[in-house]
Amino acid sequence: MASTMLKHVSILSLTIIPLFLILHSCSAFSTDIEEGEEYLVDTRSLGFSVRAQSRCDAITNNICNGISVNNGTGLLQCCKKHCRNILGDRNNCGTCQKKCGFGELCCHGKCINVAYNVDHCGKCNVKCSSGLKCEYGTCGYA
């Protein structure tokens, strides 16, 4: 009786745990936006901020469409009901749902291969000194 009960518990746990991981994997492994990141809205009046991934709706709750943030370094758009910085989000680069390819980062709204770009070497806005090539994300690699 005890061995039958142990088998049932083992089988049940082996089916529930993978199902749980599959259902929750979408949000658990997002690396595009840091937890708790806030965008300071560029205004002439009193400043206010919008949290990354704030919920939005293009019709009823449009809190982020076309808003310039962080002294012009970011531009928020409502993509799939969440505020996204389309100037730096690899999954929404330049516009909603435009994904950058493998090895590319979203720099100023354009997908850039940072492994070989002298203006964005290794990451956005890292410029190599004159005469140095960017190879494998490092200036002057040799």
CSV table of C-alpha atoms in Angstrom, one decimal:
chain,number,residue,atom,x,y,z
A,1,MET,CA,0.0,0.0,0.0
A,2,ALA,CA,2.8,2.4,0.9
A,3,SER,CA,4.8,1.7,-2.2
A,4,THR,CA,1.7,2.3,-4.4
A,5,MET,CA,1.0,5.6,-2.7
A,6,LEU,CA,4.7,6.6,-3.2
A,7,LYS,CA,4.5,5.7,-6.9
A,8,HIS,CA,1.3,7.9,-7.3
A,9,VAL,CA,2.9,10.8,-5.5
A,10,SER,CA,6.1,10.5,-7.7
A,11,ILE,CA,4.1,10.3,-10.9
A,12,LEU,CA,1.9,13.3,-9.9
A,13,SER,CA,4.9,15.4,-9.0
A,14,LEU,CA,6.7,14.6,-12.3
A,15,THR,CA,3.7,15.8,-14.3
A,16,ILE,CA,2.7,18.9,-12.3
A,17,ILE,CA,6.2,20.4,-12.0
A,18,PRO,CA,7.0,20.5,-15.8
A,19,LEU,CA,3.5,21.8,-16.5
A,20,PHE,CA,4.0,24.6,-14.0
A,21,LEU,CA,7.4,25.5,-15.6
A,22,ILE,CA,5.9,25.5,-19.1
A,23,LEU,CA,3.1,27.8,-18.1
A,24,HIS,CA,5.2,30.3,-16.3
A,25,SER,CA,8.4,30.3,-18.4
A,26,CYS,CA,7.3,33.3,-20.5
A,27,SER,CA,7.6,35.9,-17.8
A,28,ALA,CA,10.2,34.3,-15.7
A,29,PHE,CA,13.1,34.5,-18.2
A,30,SER,CA,12.6,38.0,-19.6
A,31,THR,CA,16.0,39.9,-19.6
A,32,ASP,CA,15.0,42.9,-21.7
A,33,ILE,CA,14.0,45.1,-18.8
A,34,GLU,CA,15.5,45.2,-15.4
A,35,GLU,CA,13.1,44.7,-12.5
A,36,GLY,CA,11.8,48.0,-11.1
A,37,GLU,CA,13.4,50.1,-13.8
A,38,GLU,CA,11.8,53.5,-14.0
A,39,TYR,CA,11.7,56.1,-16.8
A,40,LEU,CA,11.8,59.8,-15.9
A,41,VAL,CA,9.4,61.6,-18.3
A,42,ASP,CA,10.9,64.6,-20.0
A,43,THR,CA,8.6,67.6,-19.2
A,44,ARG,CA,9.1,71.3,-18.5
A,45,SER,CA,6.8,71.1,-15.5
A,46,LEU,CA,7.2,68.8,-12.5
A,47,GLY,CA,8.7,65.5,-13.5
A,48,PHE,CA,7.0,62.2,-13.1
A,49,SER,CA,8.0,58.7,-13.9
A,50,VAL,CA,6.6,55.7,-15.7
A,51,ARG,CA,7.7,52.2,-14.5
A,52,ALA,CA,9.0,49.8,-17.0
A,53,GLN,CA,6.4,47.3,-18.1
A,54,SER,CA,3.5,49.5,-16.9
A,55,ARG,CA,0.2,48.3,-18.3
A,56,CYS,CA,-1.2,50.5,-21.0
A,57,ASP,CA,-4.0,50.4,-23.6
A,58,ALA,CA,-3.8,52.5,-26.8
A,59,ILE,CA,-7.4,53.6,-26.4
A,60,THR,CA,-8.4,53.7,-22.7
A,61,ASN,CA,-5.1,53.9,-20.7
A,62,ASN,CA,-2.6,55.5,-23.1
A,63,ILE,CA,0.1,56.5,-20.5
A,64,CYS,CA,3.2,56.0,-22.6
A,65,ASN,CA,2.7,56.4,-26.4
A,66,GLY,CA,5.4,58.6,-27.9
A,67,ILE,CA,6.6,59.9,-24.5
A,68,SER,CA,10.3,61.0,-24.5
A,69,VAL,CA,12.1,59.8,-21.3
A,70,ASN,CA,15.5,60.0,-19.6
A,71,ASN,CA,16.6,63.2,-21.3
A,72,GLY,CA,15.7,61.9,-24.8
A,73,THR,CA,17.6,58.6,-24.5
A,74,GLY,CA,14.3,56.7,-24.4
A,75,LEU,CA,11.0,56.8,-26.3
A,76,LEU,CA,8.1,54.9,-24.8
A,77,GLN,CA,5.4,53.1,-26.9
A,78,CYS,CA,2.5,50.9,-25.8
A,79,CYS,CA,3.4,47.5,-27.2
A,80,LYS,CA,1.1,44.5,-26.4
A,81,LYS,CA,-0.4,46.5,-23.5
A,82,HIS,CA,3.0,47.3,-21.8
A,83,CYS,CA,5.1,50.4,-22.0
A,84,ARG,CA,8.4,49.6,-23.9
A,85,ASN,CA,11.4,51.8,-24.6
A,86,ILE,CA,11.6,51.3,-28.4
A,87,LEU,CA,15.1,52.9,-28.5
A,88,GLY,CA,16.6,50.2,-26.4
A,89,ASP,CA,14.3,47.1,-26.3
A,90,ARG,CA,15.6,44.1,-28.3
A,91,ASN,CA,12.0,42.8,-28.8
A,92,ASN,CA,10.6,46.2,-29.8
A,93,CYS,CA,13.5,48.0,-31.6
A,94,GLY,CA,12.4,51.2,-33.3
A,95,THR,CA,8.8,50.0,-33.4
A,96,CYS,CA,6.6,47.5,-31.6
A,97,GLN,CA,7.4,43.8,-32.3
A,98,LYS,CA,10.5,44.4,-34.3
A,99,LYS,CA,13.0,41.9,-32.9
A,100,CYS,CA,16.8,42.2,-33.1
A,101,GLY,CA,18.6,39.1,-34.3
A,102,PHE,CA,21.1,36.9,-32.5
A,103,GLY,CA,24.1,39.0,-31.3
A,104,GLU,CA,22.4,42.3,-31.9
A,105,LEU,CA,21.3,45.0,-29.5
A,106,CYS,CA,18.8,47.8,-30.0
A,107,CYS,CA,20.9,51.0,-30.1
A,108,HIS,CA,18.9,54.2,-30.6
A,109,GLY,CA,16.0,52.2,-32.2
A,110,LYS,CA,18.2,50.3,-34.7
A,111,CYS,CA,19.4,46.6,-34.4
A,112,ILE,CA,23.2,46.7,-34.3
A,113,ASN,CA,25.7,43.8,-34.3
A,114,VAL,CA,27.8,45.0,-31.4
A,115,ALA,CA,30.5,42.3,-32.0
A,116,TYR,CA,31.9,44.2,-35.1
A,117,ASN,CA,30.6,47.8,-34.9
A,118,VAL,CA,33.2,50.5,-34.1
A,119,ASP,CA,30.5,52.9,-32.9
A,120,HIS,CA,28.8,50.3,-30.6
A,121,CYS,CA,31.5,47.8,-29.7
A,122,GLY,CA,30.3,45.3,-27.2
A,123,LYS,CA,27.4,47.4,-26.2
A,124,CYS,CA,25.6,50.5,-27.3
A,125,ASN,CA,27.6,53.8,-27.4
A,126,VAL,CA,31.0,52.3,-26.9
A,127,LYS,CA,33.1,53.9,-29.6
A,128,CYS,CA,36.5,52.5,-30.5
A,129,SER,CA,39.5,54.8,-30.7
A,130,SER,CA,40.6,55.9,-34.2
A,131,GLY,CA,42.3,53.2,-36.1
A,132,LEU,CA,41.1,50.3,-33.8
A,133,LYS,CA,38.7,47.7,-35.1
A,134,CYS,CA,35.9,46.2,-33.1
A,135,GLU,CA,36.2,42.5,-33.1
A,136,TYR,CA,34.2,40.1,-30.9
A,137,GLY,CA,32.9,43.1,-29.0
A,138,THR,CA,36.3,44.4,-28.0
A,139,CYS,CA,38.2,47.4,-29.4
A,140,GLY,CA,41.6,46.5,-30.8
A,141,TYR,CA,41.1,42.7,-30.2
A,142,ALA,CA,44.2,40.8,-31.4
